[in-house]
mmCIF file of C-alpha atoms and ligand atoms in Angstrom:
data_model
loop_
_atom_site.group_PDB
_atom_site.id
_atom_site.type_symbol
_atom_site.label_atom_id
_atom_site.label_comp_id
_atom_site.label_asym_id
_atom_site.label_seq_id
_atom_site.Cartn_x
_atom_site.Cartn_y
_atom_site.Cartn_z
ATOM 1 C CA MET A 1 157.638 124.707 144.992
ATOM 2 C CA ARG A 2 154.701 125.872 142.907
ATOM 3 C CA LYS A 3 152.070 123.181 142.354
ATOM 4 C CA LYS A 4 150.773 122.838 138.811
ATOM 5 C CA LEU A 5 147.300 124.160 138.048
ATOM 6 C CA VAL A 6 145.115 122.611 135.347
ATOM 7 C CA ILE A 7 141.872 124.455 134.619
ATOM 8 C CA GLY A 8 139.126 123.529 132.201
ATOM 9 C CA ASN A 9 137.396 126.429 130.485
ATOM 10 C CA TRP A 10 134.172 124.863 129.279
ATOM 11 C CA LYS A 11 133.171 127.994 127.314
ATOM 12 C CA LEU A 12 129.666 127.702 125.805
ATOM 13 C CA HIS A 13 129.349 123.947 126.259
ATOM 14 C CA GLY A 14 127.490 121.591 128.523
ATOM 15 C CA SER A 15 124.114 120.297 129.607
ATOM 16 C CA LEU A 16 122.946 119.105 133.011
ATOM 17 C CA LEU A 17 123.255 115.482 131.917
ATOM 18 C CA GLU A 18 126.665 115.722 130.235
ATOM 19 C CA ASN A 19 128.122 117.856 133.022
ATOM 20 C CA GLN A 20 127.138 115.369 135.688
ATOM 21 C CA ALA A 21 128.914 112.533 133.906
ATOM 22 C CA LEU A 22 132.042 114.631 133.289
ATOM 23 C CA LEU A 23 132.203 116.009 136.845
ATOM 24 C CA ASN A 24 131.733 112.538 138.331
ATOM 25 C CA ARG A 25 134.593 111.133 136.237
ATOM 26 C CA LEU A 26 136.945 113.982 137.194
ATOM 27 C CA LYS A 27 136.067 113.552 140.840
ATOM 28 C CA GLN A 28 136.750 109.805 140.731
ATOM 29 C CA GLU A 29 139.994 109.962 138.804
ATOM 30 C CA LEU A 30 141.661 113.038 140.248
ATOM 31 C CA HIS A 31 141.082 112.656 143.982
ATOM 32 C CA ASP A 32 144.640 111.651 144.837
ATOM 33 C CA ILE A 33 146.665 113.414 142.165
ATOM 34 C CA GLU A 34 149.933 114.771 143.555
ATOM 35 C CA GLY A 35 151.302 118.239 142.928
ATOM 36 C CA VAL A 36 148.331 119.431 140.853
ATOM 37 C CA ASP A 37 145.340 121.648 141.576
ATOM 38 C CA ALA A 38 142.514 120.901 139.136
ATOM 39 C CA ALA A 39 139.576 123.207 138.438
ATOM 40 C CA VAL A 40 136.709 123.700 136.012
ATOM 41 C CA CYS A 41 135.225 127.034 134.917
ATOM 42 C CA LEU A 42 131.684 126.498 133.699
ATOM 43 C CA PRO A 43 128.808 128.614 132.379
ATOM 44 C CA TYR A 44 127.112 130.509 135.238
ATOM 45 C CA VAL A 45 123.940 128.461 135.078
ATOM 46 C CA TYR A 46 125.860 125.310 135.995
ATOM 47 C CA LEU A 47 127.725 126.695 139.016
ATOM 48 C CA TYR A 48 125.104 125.340 141.384
ATOM 49 C CA GLN A 49 125.478 121.913 139.814
ATOM 50 C CA ALA A 50 129.274 122.112 140.088
ATOM 51 C CA GLN A 51 129.019 123.107 143.729
ATOM 52 C CA ALA A 52 126.728 120.165 144.510
ATOM 53 C CA ALA A 53 128.892 117.712 142.580
ATOM 54 C CA LEU A 54 132.334 118.881 143.672
ATOM 55 C CA GLN A 55 131.968 120.263 147.184
ATOM 56 C CA ASP A 56 133.357 117.100 148.770
ATOM 57 C CA SER A 57 136.116 116.720 146.179
ATOM 58 C CA THR A 58 139.606 118.101 145.590
ATOM 59 C CA ILE A 59 138.485 119.796 142.362
ATOM 60 C CA ALA A 60 137.751 123.512 142.485
ATOM 61 C CA TRP A 61 135.262 125.333 140.268
ATOM 62 C CA GLY A 62 134.790 128.832 138.981
ATOM 63 C CA ALA A 63 133.146 131.189 136.507
ATOM 64 C CA GLN A 64 134.344 132.330 133.101
ATOM 65 C CA ASN A 65 133.901 136.033 133.813
ATOM 66 C CA VAL A 66 132.385 138.468 136.286
ATOM 67 C CA SER A 67 130.792 141.844 135.705
ATOM 68 C CA GLN A 68 132.688 145.100 135.980
ATOM 69 C CA PHE A 69 129.685 146.314 138.007
ATOM 70 C CA THR A 70 128.822 145.249 141.509
ATOM 71 C CA GLU A 71 125.083 145.996 141.573
ATOM 72 C CA GLY A 72 122.419 147.962 139.736
ATOM 73 C CA ALA A 73 120.360 148.146 136.558
ATOM 74 C CA TYR A 74 122.702 146.097 134.371
ATOM 75 C CA THR A 75 120.535 143.506 132.651
ATOM 76 C CA SER A 76 122.170 140.072 132.262
ATOM 77 C CA CYS A 77 125.321 140.968 134.203
ATOM 78 C CA ILE A 78 126.531 138.615 136.949
ATOM 79 C CA SER A 79 128.584 140.062 139.781
ATOM 80 C CA ALA A 80 131.638 138.551 141.432
ATOM 81 C CA GLN A 81 129.743 138.500 144.705
ATOM 82 C CA MET A 82 126.981 136.361 143.155
ATOM 83 C CA VAL A 83 129.508 133.942 141.722
ATOM 84 C CA ALA A 84 131.241 133.679 145.094
ATOM 85 C CA GLU A 85 127.953 132.584 146.677
ATOM 86 C CA PHE A 86 128.230 129.338 144.726
ATOM 87 C CA GLY A 87 131.485 128.369 146.402
ATOM 88 C CA CYS A 88 133.665 129.335 143.448
ATOM 89 C CA THR A 89 137.406 129.568 143.963
ATOM 90 C CA TYR A 90 138.242 131.061 140.560
ATOM 91 C CA THR A 91 136.998 133.289 137.816
ATOM 92 C CA ILE A 92 138.560 133.833 134.424
ATOM 93 C CA VAL A 93 138.956 137.513 133.498
ATOM 94 C CA GLY A 94 139.996 139.148 130.237
ATOM 95 C CA HIS A 95 139.741 136.068 128.010
ATOM 96 C CA SER A 96 140.570 136.938 124.401
ATOM 97 C CA GLU A 97 137.142 135.730 123.284
ATOM 98 C CA ARG A 98 135.685 138.468 125.503
ATOM 99 C CA ARG A 99 138.228 141.007 124.331
ATOM 100 C CA ALA A 100 137.443 140.115 120.685
ATOM 101 C CA LEU A 101 133.765 140.844 121.221
ATOM 102 C CA LYS A 102 134.938 144.366 122.152
ATOM 103 C CA LEU A 103 133.343 144.029 125.545
ATOM 104 C CA GLU A 104 136.595 144.004 127.368
ATOM 105 C CA SER A 105 139.262 146.680 127.147
ATOM 106 C CA ASN A 106 142.240 146.464 129.488
ATOM 107 C CA GLN A 107 140.456 148.954 131.765
ATOM 108 C CA VAL A 108 137.265 146.901 131.920
ATOM 109 C CA ALA A 109 139.239 143.690 132.474
ATOM 110 C CA THR A 110 141.006 145.358 135.394
ATOM 111 C CA LYS A 111 137.685 146.458 136.878
ATOM 112 C CA ARG A 112 136.423 142.880 136.684
ATOM 113 C CA LEU A 113 139.648 141.653 138.258
ATOM 114 C CA LEU A 114 139.254 144.074 141.164
ATOM 115 C CA ASN A 115 135.647 142.995 141.713
ATOM 116 C CA ALA A 116 136.765 139.359 141.731
ATOM 117 C CA LEU A 117 139.437 140.082 144.334
ATOM 118 C CA HIS A 118 137.050 141.992 146.566
ATOM 119 C CA ALA A 119 134.610 139.076 146.435
ATOM 120 C CA GLY A 120 137.384 136.703 147.526
ATOM 121 C CA LEU A 121 137.750 135.002 144.137
ATOM 122 C CA THR A 122 141.085 134.096 142.588
ATOM 123 C CA PRO A 123 141.220 135.766 139.169
ATOM 124 C CA ILE A 124 142.747 133.955 136.212
ATOM 125 C CA PHE A 125 143.821 136.981 134.189
ATOM 126 C CA CYS A 126 144.298 136.184 130.491
ATOM 127 C CA VAL A 127 146.787 137.851 128.187
ATOM 128 C CA GLY A 128 148.066 137.006 124.716
ATOM 129 C CA GLU A 129 148.858 138.362 121.287
ATOM 130 C CA THR A 130 147.243 137.756 117.868
ATOM 131 C CA LEU A 131 149.128 136.211 114.956
ATOM 132 C CA ASP A 132 149.552 139.586 113.224
ATOM 133 C CA GLU A 133 151.000 141.023 116.408
ATOM 134 C CA ARG A 134 153.423 138.103 116.766
ATOM 135 C CA ASP A 135 154.421 138.273 113.092
ATOM 136 C CA GLY A 136 154.986 141.999 113.519
ATOM 137 C CA GLY A 137 157.416 141.327 116.370
ATOM 138 C CA MET A 138 155.018 142.899 118.882
ATOM 139 C CA ALA A 139 154.064 139.909 121.042
ATOM 140 C CA GLU A 140 155.925 141.054 124.152
ATOM 141 C CA LEU A 141 154.801 144.643 123.763
ATOM 142 C CA ILE A 142 151.137 143.582 123.560
ATOM 143 C CA VAL A 143 151.397 141.283 126.579
ATOM 144 C CA ARG A 144 153.254 143.973 128.493
ATOM 145 C CA ASN A 145 150.435 146.429 127.772
ATOM 146 C CA GLN A 146 147.823 143.914 128.908
ATOM 147 C CA MET A 147 149.789 143.292 132.096
ATOM 148 C CA LEU A 148 150.498 146.934 132.953
ATOM 149 C CA ASN A 149 147.289 147.569 134.904
ATOM 150 C CA VAL A 150 147.727 144.379 136.863
ATOM 151 C CA VAL A 151 151.344 145.023 137.747
ATOM 152 C CA TYR A 152 151.336 148.783 138.322
ATOM 153 C CA GLY A 153 147.644 149.763 138.272
ATOM 154 C CA LEU A 154 146.606 147.954 141.449
ATOM 155 C CA ASP A 155 146.996 149.988 144.626
ATOM 156 C CA SER A 156 148.882 148.356 147.472
ATOM 157 C CA GLN A 157 145.701 147.047 149.109
ATOM 158 C CA ALA A 158 144.458 145.380 145.905
ATOM 159 C CA PHE A 159 147.910 144.015 145.130
ATOM 160 C CA ALA A 160 148.115 142.496 148.628
ATOM 161 C CA LEU A 161 144.729 140.868 147.976
ATOM 162 C CA ALA A 162 145.944 139.505 144.638
ATOM 163 C CA LYS A 163 148.909 138.014 146.437
ATOM 164 C CA LYS A 164 146.820 136.570 149.252
ATOM 165 C CA LEU A 165 144.325 135.006 146.825
ATOM 166 C CA ASN A 166 147.104 133.700 144.570
ATOM 167 C CA MET A 167 146.046 135.496 141.403
ATOM 168 C CA VAL A 168 146.836 133.437 138.295
ATOM 169 C CA ILE A 169 148.006 134.720 134.904
ATOM 170 C CA ALA A 170 147.083 132.742 131.788
ATOM 171 C CA TYR A 171 149.206 133.276 128.707
ATOM 172 C CA GLU A 172 146.938 132.411 125.801
ATOM 173 C CA PRO A 173 148.289 133.333 122.381
ATOM 174 C CA VAL A 174 145.130 134.078 120.389
ATOM 175 C CA TRP A 175 146.461 132.241 117.316
ATOM 176 C CA ALA A 176 146.753 129.020 119.327
ATOM 177 C CA ILE A 177 143.234 129.030 120.772
ATOM 178 C CA GLY A 178 140.970 126.428 119.209
ATOM 179 C CA THR A 179 143.280 125.967 116.222
ATOM 180 C CA GLY A 180 145.048 122.734 117.174
ATOM 181 C CA GLU A 181 148.293 124.658 116.805
ATOM 182 C CA HIS A 182 150.011 125.323 120.126
ATOM 183 C CA ALA A 183 152.890 127.642 120.942
ATOM 184 C CA SER A 184 156.200 125.806 121.004
ATOM 185 C CA PRO A 185 157.475 125.097 124.525
ATOM 186 C CA GLU A 186 160.298 127.596 123.907
ATOM 187 C CA GLN A 187 157.931 130.345 122.689
ATOM 188 C CA ALA A 188 155.649 129.836 125.683
ATOM 189 C CA GLN A 189 158.526 129.582 128.176
ATOM 190 C CA ARG A 190 160.000 132.845 126.882
ATOM 191 C CA MET A 191 156.691 134.678 127.368
ATOM 192 C CA HIS A 192 156.050 133.135 130.781
ATOM 193 C CA ALA A 193 159.509 134.188 131.966
ATOM 194 C CA PHE A 194 158.818 137.679 130.596
ATOM 195 C CA ILE A 195 155.528 137.874 132.533
ATOM 196 C CA ARG A 196 157.228 136.642 135.710
ATOM 197 C CA MET A 197 159.928 139.272 135.263
ATOM 198 C CA MET A 198 157.242 141.967 135.014
ATOM 199 C CA ILE A 199 155.676 140.812 138.283
ATOM 200 C CA ALA A 200 159.144 140.829 139.875
ATOM 201 C CA GLU A 201 159.460 144.513 138.969
ATOM 202 C CA ARG A 202 156.736 145.124 141.537
ATOM 203 C CA ASP A 203 157.165 142.254 143.993
ATOM 204 C CA ARG A 204 159.957 139.714 143.763
ATOM 205 C CA GLU A 205 158.454 137.374 146.337
ATOM 206 C CA PHE A 206 155.116 137.223 144.497
ATOM 207 C CA SER A 207 156.870 136.625 141.186
ATOM 208 C CA GLU A 208 158.226 133.359 142.618
ATOM 209 C CA GLN A 209 154.854 132.333 144.001
ATOM 210 C CA ILE A 210 152.448 133.288 141.183
ATOM 211 C CA ARG A 211 151.271 130.574 138.805
ATOM 212 C CA ILE A 212 151.444 131.420 135.120
ATOM 213 C CA VAL A 213 149.505 128.885 133.064
ATOM 214 C CA TYR A 214 149.478 128.329 129.308
ATOM 215 C CA GLY A 215 146.342 128.113 127.157
ATOM 216 C CA GLY A 216 145.938 127.416 123.450
ATOM 217 C CA SER A 217 145.349 123.881 122.098
ATOM 218 C CA MET A 218 146.934 122.222 125.104
ATOM 219 C CA ALA A 219 146.178 118.496 125.048
ATOM 220 C CA PRO A 220 147.743 115.263 126.318
ATOM 221 C CA GLN A 221 149.844 115.085 123.118
ATOM 222 C CA ASN A 222 151.723 118.313 123.831
ATOM 223 C CA ALA A 223 151.269 118.769 127.586
ATOM 224 C CA GLU A 224 154.525 117.174 128.688
ATOM 225 C CA SER A 225 156.763 119.353 126.541
ATOM 226 C CA LEU A 226 154.964 122.502 127.705
ATOM 227 C CA LEU A 227 154.580 121.597 131.373
ATOM 228 C CA SER A 228 158.241 120.586 131.736
ATOM 229 C CA MET A 229 159.249 124.189 131.168
ATOM 230 C CA PRO A 230 160.356 125.931 134.370
ATOM 231 C CA ASP A 231 157.927 128.869 134.124
ATOM 232 C CA ILE A 232 154.868 127.015 132.801
ATOM 233 C CA ASP A 233 152.875 126.231 135.924
ATOM 234 C CA GLY A 234 149.857 124.609 134.331
ATOM 235 C CA GLY A 235 147.285 124.853 131.593
ATOM 236 C CA LEU A 236 143.981 126.519 130.739
ATOM 237 C CA LEU A 237 142.259 123.979 128.507
ATOM 238 C CA GLY A 238 139.312 124.572 126.191
ATOM 239 C CA ARG A 239 138.524 121.677 123.882
ATOM 240 C CA ALA A 240 140.526 119.107 125.852
ATOM 241 C CA ALA A 241 138.596 119.990 129.012
ATOM 242 C CA LEU A 242 135.362 118.660 127.503
ATOM 243 C CA VAL A 243 136.649 115.108 127.127
ATOM 244 C CA ALA A 244 137.139 113.401 130.487
ATOM 245 C CA GLU A 245 140.113 111.279 129.356
ATOM 246 C CA ASP A 246 141.946 114.265 127.868
ATOM 247 C CA PHE A 247 141.521 116.430 130.943
ATOM 248 C CA ILE A 248 142.453 113.595 133.311
ATOM 249 C CA ASP A 249 145.494 112.627 131.215
ATOM 250 C CA THR A 250 146.660 116.247 131.122
ATOM 251 C CA CYS A 251 146.396 116.420 134.928
ATOM 252 C CA ARG A 252 148.403 113.188 135.221
ATOM 253 C CA ILE A 253 151.085 114.552 132.909
ATOM 254 C CA ALA A 254 151.167 117.747 134.995
ATOM 255 C CA SER A 255 151.684 115.636 138.106
ATOM 256 C CA HIS A 256 154.533 113.751 136.452
ATOM 257 C CA CYS A 257 156.210 117.027 135.398
ATOM 258 C CA TRP A 258 155.786 118.419 138.902
ATOM 259 C CA GLN A 259 157.442 115.331 140.419
ATOM 260 C CA GLN A 260 160.377 115.625 138.038
ATOM 261 C CA GLN A 261 160.807 119.307 138.803
ATOM 262 C CA ARG A 262 160.619 118.601 142.546
ATOM 263 C CA GLN A 263 163.429 116.085 142.163
ATOM 264 C CA LEU A 264 165.553 118.613 140.290
ATOM 265 C CA HIS A 265 164.920 121.213 143.003
ATOM 266 C CA ALA A 266 165.880 118.743 145.726
ATOM 267 C CA GLN A 267 169.102 117.864 143.893
ATOM 268 C CA ALA A 268 169.964 121.511 143.400
ATOM 269 C CA ALA A 269 169.298 122.236 147.072
ATOM 270 C CA ALA A 270 171.267 119.255 148.422
ATOM 271 C CA PRO A 271 174.640 120.177 149.944
ATOM 272 C CA ALA A 272 177.612 119.207 147.778
ATOM 273 C CA VAL A 273 179.421 116.118 149.026
ATOM 274 C CA ILE A 274 183.149 116.744 149.496
ATOM 275 C CA VAL A 275 185.312 113.643 149.079
HETATM 276 P P1 13P B 1 141.572 125.503 123.373
HETATM 277 O O1 13P B 1 142.269 124.603 124.379
HETATM 278 O O2 13P B 1 140.345 124.918 122.807
HETATM 279 O O3 13P B 1 142.553 126.010 122.365
HETATM 280 O O4 13P B 1 141.086 126.788 124.210
HETATM 281 C C1 13P B 1 141.977 127.445 125.015
HETATM 282 C C2 13P B 1 141.277 128.491 125.781
HETATM 283 O O5 13P B 1 140.811 129.467 125.224
HETATM 284 C C3 13P B 1 141.136 128.310 127.224
HETATM 285 O O6 13P B 1 140.693 129.464 127.846
#
């Protein structure tokens, strides 16, 4: 059964002092959480700090992006290989805040994803529609377009790497990010099932294994309804990841949902008793 995955995307937040307090709390409170992988994606300059603070913990860490280039005269770019040197497990790729700055077309996002895979990082590939696109009935079409390169564009070697490294997809409806308004559990479940179906078109086995997480105003108040859905395997949290209690509570709720789903699976798998 797929474990839940709760990732904090710290975005442009943090300071050495604040980070240390937050990382220490997460480390203390989440060391024995069952059925949940927890991770934080921090600004590049704090990766060394995260590595020092978390290397003997169960919490993974990662970057928020990697360059589409591997080396060369590209001022300010950070390569996947560099990020990997700091013990990162993950990197986010294709976040809508990057796409909105026009720095990230689907092609560029795919290039970054490939670089992440070749550096041994697990990409968290973000997709999601804007409000206009949803209102226009185009949500699935947009997400399908964003997913096309990942599903069909990767050659068999890269796809095998994505499978081996457990690539993650994050469904983040743009209208739900930072607004306090989250997708309803039914809306999110429908899109997650759609994404899983797309992956199954290429590889059925991977479609069962891949974790598809939800992002967009997820918080302890709405986490249970979202994380109880069969295809919602975790969360990518922005604001709620900056408050220790909120992130910890969301991880605990994820663990509770995982335990319930495990029970349901066990019941479904148990042989029928004939009387
Ligand atoms: P919020 O949780 O603040 O809506 O941010 C979500 C997000 O963009 C995570 O990548």
